[in-house]
Amino acid sequence: MLQSFRYREYRSVTCVSSNMSRQILGAVIDGEFELGTVFRDNRRTLSAQVMCADQSLLLKVPRARNGRKWERFLTLFRVSDAFRTLHHLELMRSMGFSAPEPVLAGERRASGVVVDSFVCYRFVEGRRAEPRDASEILAAIEALHQRGYLRGDAQLANFLIVEGNVTFIDFRLKRPRWLPKLQKAREIDRFLRSCPEARKLLTPGQAASRWLKLASMLERFSFGLRTVKRNMRKRWKSDR
């Protein structure tokens, strides 16, 4: 059960004891933690294994979301991305899916908007999913869809295999509000793009689905548009 408290200039929600929460929050705010494996460290995100208060954690800082003006404006009406991530972890586990154990999220506001936030959850020891795990991953994605949710960014790299079970990592739950069959098909198509070997696991009915065909067409258009935008940005920078 999530509990909320304030510490220094931060508001936090946590699943662990008050004393442990303050130790972790203080260590992250002051940068007084032992840095382990860094999975991503760029202008968009910091994602790294850290040791805080003798706990092995995954620290994630959504730098881009913390800094974008329009994202900050939206936090006048909602909690930070970090808080939502913690809630999604708890929700996923409550539905019986394997996901990292949520620990703590913190956010700092100025003039009512979030200017800094981060989330910590238990570091999961497991192996990266491989094409040989595709059948189990597809079953897990479809089970989540049956519960009415999308996981977002359903790539092979965003799953771990822990003691033979599929574990969801780096996800953001979403309830599809319009054309849910199409949105679910697009998520399946994204997974198939990251793991082409999984196509042979589809039933004839799934492979011939009009929703999947439409999803594939939309995904090709989306990827093509992103490529054009990326090339235009590179050209613009080189011309400056």
XYZ file of N, CA and C in Angstrom:
720
model
N 0.844 -1.197 0.000
C 0.000 0.000 0.000
C 0.880 1.247 0.000
N 0.579 2.167 -0.926
C 1.381 3.370 -1.042
C 1.064 4.353 0.077
N 2.132 4.960 0.617
C 1.990 6.003 1.628
C 2.689 7.255 1.127
N 2.175 8.405 1.512
C 2.724 9.675 1.055
C 3.319 10.441 2.227
N 4.440 11.137 1.985
C 5.037 11.974 3.019
C 5.900 13.046 2.354
N 6.287 14.050 3.124
C 7.160 15.104 2.630
C 8.511 14.991 3.321
N 9.570 15.232 2.539
C 10.923 15.203 3.085
C 11.725 16.289 2.394
N 12.234 17.251 3.209
C 12.892 18.419 2.647
C 11.946 19.071 1.637
N 12.396 19.330 0.421
C 11.505 20.017 -0.521
C 10.765 19.035 -1.437
N 10.856 17.767 -1.129
C 10.255 16.736 -1.979
C 9.007 16.127 -1.350
N 8.056 15.791 -2.203
C 6.931 14.951 -1.807
C 7.212 13.556 -2.341
N 6.921 12.548 -1.534
C 7.239 11.187 -1.937
C 6.076 10.252 -1.679
N 5.978 9.214 -2.499
C 5.090 8.090 -2.221
C 5.980 6.857 -2.120
N 5.643 5.964 -1.208
C 6.536 4.845 -0.929
C 5.777 3.591 -0.545
N 6.438 2.463 -0.738
C 5.891 1.162 -0.351
C 6.679 0.551 0.806
N 7.719 1.268 1.280
C 8.567 0.732 2.347
C 8.421 1.600 3.593
N 9.147 1.231 4.645
C 9.012 1.934 5.916
C 9.418 3.395 5.808
N 8.924 4.192 6.746
C 9.220 5.617 6.761
C 10.716 5.869 6.890
N 11.379 5.142 7.762
C 12.813 5.323 7.976
C 13.600 4.972 6.722
N 13.276 3.831 6.104
C 13.966 3.416 4.886
C 13.711 4.416 3.767
N 12.478 4.896 3.664
C 12.132 5.855 2.618
C 12.973 7.118 2.724
N 13.137 7.636 3.932
C 13.911 8.861 4.116
C 15.391 8.636 3.806
N 15.891 7.463 4.132
C 17.289 7.157 3.806
C 17.498 7.141 2.293
N 16.589 6.468 1.583
C 16.721 6.370 0.127
C 16.527 7.729 -0.527
N 15.496 8.462 -0.090
C 15.206 9.763 -0.673
C 16.374 10.720 -0.470
N 16.917 10.743 0.738
C 18.049 11.617 1.010
C 19.269 11.253 0.178
N 19.524 9.949 0.017
C 20.676 9.497 -0.765
C 20.549 9.895 -2.225
N 19.339 9.774 -2.782
C 19.138 10.139 -4.185
C 19.242 11.652 -4.374
N 18.604 12.416 -3.488
C 18.647 13.879 -3.599
C 20.087 14.387 -3.546
N 20.876 13.827 -2.638
C 22.250 14.293 -2.442
C 23.267 13.563 -3.319
N 22.815 12.580 -4.077
C 23.729 11.816 -4.923
C 24.667 10.931 -4.137
N 24.263 10.573 -2.931
C 25.131 9.769 -2.067
C 24.737 8.293 -2.129
N 24.945 7.717 -3.300
C 24.666 6.304 -3.491
C 25.801 5.682 -4.293
N 25.874 4.367 -4.230
C 26.884 3.632 -4.987
C 26.308 3.310 -6.363
N 26.964 3.805 -7.389
C 26.471 3.612 -8.751
C 26.950 2.284 -9.308
N 26.018 1.495 -9.804
C 26.344 0.213 -10.425
C 26.254 0.327 -11.931
N 25.612 -0.626 -12.550
C 25.462 -0.638 -14.003
C 24.562 0.510 -14.467
N 25.041 1.257 -15.440
C 24.249 2.337 -16.033
C 23.646 1.819 -17.330
N 22.330 1.784 -17.401
C 21.658 1.271 -18.590
C 21.386 2.370 -19.605
N 21.140 3.576 -19.125
C 20.923 4.708 -20.018
C 21.270 5.986 -19.285
N 22.013 6.852 -19.958
C 22.387 8.133 -19.360
C 22.507 9.157 -20.485
N 21.379 9.782 -20.818
C 21.358 10.780 -21.875
C 20.418 11.916 -21.479
N 20.137 12.800 -22.401
C 19.302 13.961 -22.078
C 17.860 13.571 -21.761
N 17.457 12.376 -22.204
C 16.081 11.943 -21.971
C 15.901 11.227 -20.635
N 16.843 10.335 -20.313
C 16.645 9.450 -19.166
C 17.952 9.057 -18.509
N 17.919 8.955 -17.178
C 18.966 8.250 -16.441
C 18.321 6.983 -15.902
N 18.910 5.848 -16.213
C 18.435 4.559 -15.715
C 19.649 3.766 -15.285
N 19.756 3.500 -13.974
C 20.963 2.865 -13.466
C 20.678 2.056 -12.206
N 21.470 1.021 -12.019
C 21.415 0.253 -10.783
C 22.211 1.011 -9.722
N 21.631 1.168 -8.540
C 22.308 1.878 -7.464
C 22.134 1.102 -6.158
N 23.029 1.372 -5.233
C 22.913 0.832 -3.878
C 22.588 1.987 -2.943
N 21.412 1.925 -2.321
C 20.965 2.947 -1.375
C 20.493 2.247 -0.112
N 21.031 2.669 1.037
C 20.592 2.102 2.314
C 20.644 0.576 2.280
N 21.738 0.062 1.691
C 21.945 -1.393 1.577
C 20.891 -2.081 0.729
N 20.224 -1.319 -0.152
C 19.212 -1.872 -1.044
C 19.701 -1.763 -2.489
N 19.549 -2.854 -3.242
C 19.887 -2.825 -4.663
C 18.658 -2.364 -5.432
N 18.752 -1.160 -6.031
C 17.595 -0.531 -6.659
C 17.887 -0.137 -8.095
N 16.831 0.044 -8.854
C 16.924 0.658 -10.170
C 16.425 2.089 -10.013
N 17.292 3.047 -10.272
C 16.937 4.469 -10.194
C 16.650 4.964 -11.601
N 15.485 5.572 -11.777
C 15.117 6.114 -13.085
C 14.717 7.574 -12.924
N 15.377 8.439 -13.685
C 15.089 9.876 -13.675
C 14.625 10.263 -15.071
N 13.357 10.636 -15.253
C 12.846 11.033 -16.577
C 13.229 12.473 -16.901
N 14.465 12.681 -17.275
C 15.000 14.030 -17.451
C 14.197 14.851 -18.452
N 13.878 14.256 -19.591
C 13.154 15.005 -20.620
C 11.774 15.415 -20.121
N 11.068 14.492 -19.476
C 9.742 14.816 -18.960
C 9.822 15.857 -17.844
N 10.880 15.795 -17.054
C 11.055 16.785 -15.994
C 11.308 18.175 -16.556
N 11.908 18.220 -17.755
C 12.340 19.512 -18.282
C 11.443 20.158 -19.307
N 10.621 19.356 -20.003
C 9.768 19.937 -21.046
C 8.733 20.882 -20.445
N 8.584 22.050 -21.068
C 7.666 23.055 -20.523
C 6.224 22.559 -20.514
N 5.787 21.902 -21.596
C 4.392 21.471 -21.658
C 4.127 20.325 -20.680
N 5.172 19.471 -20.451
C 5.020 18.395 -19.472
C 4.928 18.992 -18.059
N 5.732 20.000 -17.815
C 5.659 20.671 -16.512
C 4.276 21.295 -16.307
N 3.755 21.933 -17.358
C 2.440 22.558 -17.252
C 1.374 21.524 -16.886
N 1.442 20.339 -17.490
C 0.448 19.310 -17.213
C 0.459 18.864 -15.757
N 1.619 18.987 -15.104
C 1.691 18.554 -13.705
C 0.975 19.515 -12.754
N 0.463 20.617 -13.302
C -0.425 21.450 -12.490
C -1.700 20.690 -12.156
N -2.035 19.708 -13.011
C -3.304 18.985 -12.878
C -3.120 17.500 -12.578
N -1.877 17.025 -12.563
C -1.654 15.604 -12.319
C -0.294 15.403 -11.653
N -0.058 14.174 -11.184
C 1.219 13.864 -10.537
C 2.295 13.665 -11.598
N 3.516 13.542 -11.151
C 4.655 13.387 -12.054
C 4.674 12.018 -12.719
N 5.486 11.912 -13.766
C 5.693 10.634 -14.447
C 6.238 9.586 -13.489
N 7.091 10.012 -12.560
C 7.666 9.080 -11.591
C 6.588 8.480 -10.693
N 5.658 9.307 -10.239
C 4.572 8.806 -9.405
C 3.699 7.822 -10.175
N 3.432 8.141 -11.452
C 2.620 7.246 -12.264
C 3.323 5.911 -12.468
N 4.635 5.956 -12.661
C 5.403 4.720 -12.832
C 5.276 3.824 -11.600
N 5.389 4.420 -10.418
C 5.278 3.634 -9.184
C 3.892 3.008 -9.072
N 2.870 3.791 -9.406
C 1.501 3.278 -9.365
C 1.319 2.131 -10.354
N 1.890 2.256 -11.555
C 1.754 1.206 -12.562
C 2.445 -0.081 -12.126
N 3.584 0.051 -11.467
C 4.274 -1.130 -10.937
C 3.394 -1.857 -9.918
N 2.814 -1.083 -9.022
C 1.950 -1.676 -8.002
C 0.722 -2.316 -8.644
N 0.139 -1.641 -9.624
C -1.042 -2.162 -10.295
C -0.728 -3.452 -11.041
N 0.404 -3.467 -11.741
C 0.796 -4.659 -12.487
C 0.937 -5.870 -11.568
N 1.590 -5.677 -10.449
C 1.788 -6.773 -9.505
C 0.456 -7.199 -8.871
N -0.434 -6.233 -8.625
C -1.726 -6.565 -8.027
C -2.581 -7.403 -8.968
N -2.343 -7.297 -10.287
C -3.074 -8.091 -11.264
C -2.455 -9.463 -11.473
N -1.351 -9.732 -10.784
C -0.738 -11.052 -10.872
C 0.371 -11.184 -11.893
N 0.790 -10.069 -12.511
C 1.879 -10.113 -13.477
C 3.221 -9.925 -12.766
N 4.264 -10.451 -13.365
C 5.600 -10.314 -12.801
C 6.194 -8.973 -13.236
N 6.518 -8.138 -12.259
C 7.085 -6.814 -12.518
C 7.966 -6.442 -11.328
N 8.897 -5.496 -11.492
C 9.747 -5.090 -10.372
C 8.923 -4.590 -9.187
N 9.443 -4.814 -8.001
C 8.757 -4.375 -6.776
C 8.927 -2.869 -6.595
N 7.844 -2.100 -6.547
C 7.962 -0.655 -6.358
C 8.500 -0.315 -4.974
N 9.307 0.731 -4.896
C 9.891 1.148 -3.618
C 9.510 2.582 -3.284
N 9.864 3.521 -4.154
C 9.683 4.931 -3.795
C 9.742 5.806 -5.033
N 8.959 6.890 -5.010
C 9.062 7.929 -6.038
C 9.042 9.277 -5.347
N 9.785 10.215 -5.899
C 9.833 11.551 -5.320
C 9.645 12.610 -6.391
N 9.037 13.730 -6.010
C 8.884 14.850 -6.929
C 9.064 16.160 -6.179
N 9.679 17.124 -6.872
C 9.838 18.472 -6.322
C 9.127 19.451 -7.234
N 8.358 20.338 -6.638
C 7.597 21.320 -7.401
C 8.092 22.735 -7.146
N 7.909 23.562 -8.148
C 8.171 24.998 -8.023
C 7.054 25.711 -8.765
N 6.423 26.662 -8.107
C 5.273 27.379 -8.677
C 4.180 26.419 -9.114
N 4.065 25.312 -8.392
C 2.987 24.363 -8.646
C 3.280 23.279 -9.655
N 4.398 23.377 -10.385
C 4.696 22.371 -11.406
C 5.896 21.529 -10.984
N 5.949 20.289 -11.475
C 7.054 19.389 -11.154
C 8.291 19.800 -11.941
N 9.393 20.038 -11.235
C 10.650 20.401 -11.890
C 11.705 19.313 -11.730
N 11.438 18.347 -10.861
C 12.359 17.221 -10.696
C 11.560 16.040 -10.159
N 11.864 14.847 -10.648
C 11.210 13.649 -10.137
C 12.077 12.440 -10.443
N 11.870 11.384 -9.706
C 12.589 10.128 -9.928
C 11.801 9.004 -9.281
N 12.114 7.782 -9.695
C 11.456 6.605 -9.140
C 12.509 5.536 -8.866
N 12.312 4.784 -7.797
C 13.193 3.671 -7.447
C 12.357 2.408 -7.287
N 12.850 1.309 -7.847
C 12.219 0.016 -7.595
C 13.302 -1.044 -7.470
N 12.925 -2.189 -6.911
C 13.906 -3.240 -6.679
C 14.573 -3.642 -7.985
N 15.881 -3.762 -7.953
C 16.603 -4.219 -9.135
C 16.313 -5.703 -9.332
N 15.937 -6.066 -10.532
C 15.560 -7.448 -10.838
C 16.736 -8.174 -11.478
N 17.133 -9.264 -10.871
C 18.174 -10.122 -11.438
C 17.497 -11.125 -12.367
N 17.827 -11.080 -13.630
C 17.242 -12.003 -14.596
C 18.001 -11.893 -15.901
N 17.650 -12.739 -16.832
C 18.309 -12.663 -18.141
C 17.407 -11.938 -19.123
N 18.042 -11.280 -20.071
C 17.287 -10.595 -21.107
C 16.509 -11.610 -21.933
N 15.290 -11.240 -22.283
C 14.471 -12.123 -23.100
C 15.114 -12.321 -24.470
N 14.939 -13.496 -25.030
C 15.494 -13.867 -26.325
C 14.361 -14.369 -27.220
N 14.619 -14.494 -28.526
C 13.570 -14.994 -29.424
C 12.959 -16.318 -28.971
N 13.711 -17.162 -28.299
C 13.166 -18.444 -27.849
C 12.085 -18.268 -26.773
N 11.982 -17.057 -26.213
C 10.973 -16.776 -25.187
C 9.713 -16.126 -25.786
N 9.677 -15.998 -27.101
C 8.606 -15.232 -27.754
C 7.217 -15.757 -27.430
N 7.049 -17.070 -27.387
C 5.726 -17.644 -27.128
C 5.192 -17.195 -25.773
N 6.037 -17.265 -24.752
C 5.618 -16.873 -23.399
C 5.363 -15.366 -23.323
N 6.177 -14.571 -24.037
C 5.993 -13.114 -24.014
C 4.690 -12.726 -24.699
N 4.417 -13.322 -25.844
C 3.156 -13.039 -26.528
C 1.966 -13.387 -25.642
N 2.060 -14.513 -24.934
C 0.972 -14.918 -24.034
C 0.800 -13.899 -22.912
N 1.924 -13.366 -22.383
C 1.855 -12.379 -21.304
C 1.247 -11.069 -21.801
N 1.637 -10.641 -23.012
C 1.076 -9.409 -23.585
C -0.424 -9.564 -23.796
N -0.823 -10.690 -24.344
C -2.243 -10.916 -24.608
C -3.036 -11.016 -23.302
N -2.425 -11.592 -22.255
C -3.105 -11.651 -20.952
C -3.325 -10.249 -20.403
N -2.345 -9.364 -20.595
C -2.490 -7.977 -20.154
C -3.587 -7.278 -20.959
N -3.612 -7.536 -22.259
C -4.660 -6.957 -23.103
C -6.042 -7.393 -22.639
N -6.166 -8.645 -22.234
C -7.455 -9.145 -21.754
C -7.896 -8.438 -20.478
N -6.929 -7.929 -19.722
C -7.266 -7.161 -18.518
C -7.599 -5.708 -18.856
N -7.510 -5.351 -20.138
C -7.905 -4.013 -20.574
C -6.785 -3.000 -20.640
N -5.517 -3.456 -20.631
C -4.384 -2.524 -20.615
C -3.427 -2.775 -21.777
N -2.740 -1.703 -22.174
C -1.561 -1.777 -23.032
C -0.352 -1.566 -22.143
N 0.788 -2.152 -22.525
C 1.989 -1.952 -21.712
C 2.880 -0.845 -22.265
N 2.755 -0.533 -23.556
C 3.588 0.500 -24.154
C 4.978 -0.027 -24.484
N 5.454 0.239 -25.696
C 6.806 -0.120 -26.129
C 7.096 -1.604 -25.880
N 6.286 -2.450 -26.484
C 6.421 -3.900 -26.265
C 7.522 -4.493 -27.135
N 8.761 -4.132 -26.835
C 9.910 -4.679 -27.537
C 10.507 -5.833 -26.746
N 11.192 -6.725 -27.470
C 11.817 -7.878 -26.828
C 12.746 -7.441 -25.701
N 13.456 -6.323 -25.890
C 14.419 -5.848 -24.898
C 13.773 -5.397 -23.607
N 12.450 -5.201 -23.617
C 11.759 -4.701 -22.432
C 11.085 -5.812 -21.631
N 11.661 -7.006 -21.730
C 11.211 -8.134 -20.931
C 12.420 -8.865 -20.364
N 12.269 -9.352 -19.146
C 13.272 -10.210 -18.529
C 12.655 -11.585 -18.269
N 13.503 -12.582 -18.194
C 13.069 -13.909 -17.805
C 13.660 -14.184 -16.425
N 12.781 -14.314 -15.445
C 13.200 -14.512 -14.061
C 12.594 -15.824 -13.569
N 13.477 -16.775 -13.289
C 13.042 -18.096 -12.831
C 11.980 -18.685 -13.758
N 12.194 -18.506 -15.046
C 11.309 -19.081 -16.049
C 10.059 -18.279 -16.340
N 9.862 -17.164 -15.631
C 8.662 -16.348 -15.826
C 8.984 -15.063 -16.580
N 8.046 -14.617 -17.384
C 8.194 -13.352 -18.115
C 7.965 -12.200 -17.144
N 8.934 -11.297 -17.063
C 8.831 -10.120 -16.194
C 8.807 -8.861 -17.046
N 7.801 -8.026 -16.833
C 7.668 -6.761 -17.556
C 8.599 -5.727 -16.938
N 9.373 -5.034 -17.765
C 10.195 -3.927 -17.285
C 9.994 -2.735 -18.220
N 10.294 -1.545 -17.698
C 10.266 -0.310 -18.489
C 8.944 -0.156 -19.245
N 7.845 -0.219 -18.514
C 6.535 -0.127 -19.156
C 5.737 1.041 -18.580
N 4.699 1.426 -19.329
C 3.752 2.429 -18.871
C 2.361 1.932 -19.251
N 1.568 1.569 -18.272
C 0.245 1.024 -18.545
C -0.687 2.092 -19.096
N -1.555 1.646 -19.993
C -2.508 2.562 -20.610
C -3.780 1.793 -20.948
N -4.910 2.408 -20.683
C -6.187 1.839 -21.097
C -6.575 2.431 -22.447
N -6.683 1.617 -23.490
C -7.064 2.161 -24.803
C -8.504 2.662 -24.791
N -8.692 3.929 -25.104
C -10.019 4.543 -25.053
C -10.756 4.472 -26.388
N -10.008 4.427 -27.476
C -10.644 4.374 -28.786
C -10.001 3.264 -29.612
N -10.812 2.597 -30.421
C -10.359 1.481 -31.250
C -9.384 0.572 -30.492
N -9.809 -0.001 -29.372
C -8.903 -0.818 -28.564
C -8.291 -1.995 -29.327
N -9.047 -2.600 -30.252
C -8.504 -3.730 -31.013
C -7.332 -3.289 -31.883
N -7.436 -2.091 -32.449
C -6.345 -1.566 -33.268
C -5.128 -1.254 -32.411
N -5.325 -0.632 -31.267
C -4.202 -0.279 -30.407
C -3.494 -1.530 -29.882
N -4.258 -2.546 -29.553
C -3.645 -3.805 -29.102
C -2.882 -4.469 -30.239
N -3.445 -4.397 -31.447
C -2.759 -4.964 -32.611
C -1.460 -4.220 -32.897
N -1.450 -2.898 -32.711
C -0.220 -2.133 -32.924
C 0.850 -2.542 -31.919
N 0.427 -2.843 -30.702
C 1.402 -3.293 -29.700
C 1.984 -4.656 -30.075
N 1.130 -5.552 -30.573
C 1.618 -6.847 -31.034
C 2.573 -6.664 -32.212
N 2.223 -5.760 -33.126
C 3.081 -5.524 -34.286
C 4.445 -4.993 -33.869
N 4.477 -4.123 -32.874
C 5.771 -3.609 -32.392
C 6.631 -4.741 -31.839
N 5.991 -5.657 -31.114
C 6.762 -6.777 -30.592
C 7.292 -7.647 -31.740
N 6.470 -7.881 -32.742
C 6.898 -8.698 -33.876
C 8.044 -8.036 -34.630
N 8.057 -6.719 -34.680
C 9.156 -6.012 -35.341
C 10.469 -6.220 -34.583
N 10.380 -6.274 -33.257
C 11.592 -6.471 -32.454
C 11.999 -7.940 -32.391
N 11.056 -8.817 -32.740
C 11.312 -10.260 -32.684
C 10.594 -10.923 -33.858
N 11.145 -10.815 -35.071
C 10.485 -11.371 -36.257
C 10.206 -12.870 -36.145
N 11.031 -13.574 -35.351
C 10.839 -15.016 -35.192
C 9.466 -15.357 -34.608
N 8.846 -14.385 -33.930
C 7.563 -14.640 -33.274
C 6.407 -14.723 -34.261
N 6.606 -14.264 -35.501
C 5.509 -14.282 -36.471
C 5.001 -15.694 -36.722
N 5.901 -16.652 -36.696
C 5.496 -18.032 -36.969
C 4.654 -18.617 -35.833
N 4.599 -17.905 -34.691
C 3.814 -18.383 -33.555
C 2.358 -17.935 -33.640
N 2.052 -16.989 -34.543
C 0.685 -16.517 -34.682
C -0.191 -17.606 -35.287
N -1.422 -17.677 -34.827
C -2.376 -18.595 -35.440
C -2.765 -18.045 -36.813
N -3.288 -18.887 -37.703
C -3.717 -18.374 -39.012
C -4.696 -17.210 -38.886
N -5.588 -17.308 -37.917
C -6.546 -16.220 -37.716
C -5.873 -14.934 -37.291
N -4.873 -15.027 -36.382
C -4.148 -13.840 -35.937
C -3.339 -13.225 -37.077
N -2.662 -14.066 -37.847
C -1.828 -13.579 -38.943
C -2.646 -12.890 -40.022
N -3.899 -13.366 -40.213
C -4.757 -12.797 -41.253
C -5.649 -11.668 -40.739
N -5.505 -11.309 -39.460
C -6.363 -10.297 -38.854
C -6.259 -8.957 -39.588
N -7.408 -8.371 -39.885
C -7.416 -7.052 -40.528
C -6.849 -5.990 -39.596
N -7.092 -6.158 -38.305
C -6.556 -5.207 -37.340
C -5.034 -5.225 -37.357
N -4.447 -6.432 -37.409
C -2.984 -6.539 -37.417
C -2.405 -5.971 -38.712
N -3.079 -6.207 -39.821
C -2.606 -5.666 -41.099
C -2.653 -4.136 -41.082
N -3.759 -3.586 -40.567
C -3.862 -2.130 -40.468
C -2.814 -1.587 -39.498
N -2.616 -2.279 -38.387
C -1.615 -1.857 -37.402
C -0.231 -1.838 -38.023
N 0.092 -2.871 -38.801
C 1.399 -2.946 -39.450
C 1.604 -1.780 -40.411
N 0.551 -1.429 -41.155
C 0.635 -0.306 -42.085
C 0.873 1.006 -41.336
N 0.148 1.205 -40.240
C 0.298 2.427 -39.455
C 1.671 2.502 -38.807
N 2.188 1.363 -38.352
C 3.519 1.352 -37.734
C 4.599 1.676 -38.760
N 4.454 1.149 -39.992
C 5.426 1.470 -41.038
C 5.421 2.962 -41.330
N 4.229 3.543 -41.402
C 4.114 4.981 -41.639
C 4.743 5.765 -40.493
N 4.469 5.326 -39.248
C 5.002 6.017 -38.071
C 6.522 5.970 -38.045
N 7.102 4.795 -38.304
C 8.558 4.663 -38.308
C 9.166 5.495 -39.438
N 8.504 5.507 -40.605
C 9.007 6.296 -41.716
C 8.996 7.781 -41.402
N 7.923 8.245 -40.766
C 7.814 9.653 -40.394
C 8.897 10.033 -39.395
N 9.147 9.143 -38.417
C 10.197 9.426 -37.438
C 11.569 9.506 -38.100
N 11.802 8.648 -39.089
C 13.085 8.664 -39.803
C 13.265 9.979 -40.553
N 12.197 10.439 -41.196
C 12.252 11.709 -41.923
C 12.550 12.855 -40.956
N 11.864 12.879 -39.810
C 12.089 13.932 -38.817
C 13.517 13.902 -38.293
N 14.022 12.682 -38.031
C 15.383 12.552 -37.518
C 16.399 13.064 -38.545
N 16.200 12.713 -39.804
C 17.113 13.169 -40.853
C 17.052 14.681 -41.035
N 15.850 15.253 -40.904
C 15.711 16.707 -41.031
C 16.423 17.414 -39.889
N 16.320 16.850 -38.673
C 17.031 17.468 -37.534
C 18.538 17.412 -37.743
N 19.047 16.278 -38.237
C 20.484 16.152 -38.496
C 20.939 17.154 -39.544
N 20.145 17.311 -40.606
C 20.490 18.242 -41.670
C 20.469 19.675 -41.151
N 19.456 19.984 -40.324
C 19.353 21.333 -39.769
C 20.557 21.651 -38.886
N 20.988 20.667 -38.082
C 22.132 20.895 -37.210
C 23.416 21.056 -38.003
N 23.566 20.268 -39.067
C 24.794 20.353 -39.881
C 24.879 21.649 -40.656
N 23.706 22.269 -40.951
C 23.672 23.532 -41.710
C 23.863 24.753 -40.814
N 23.798 24.579 -39.524
C 23.913 25.725 -38.619
C 25.340 26.238 -38.558
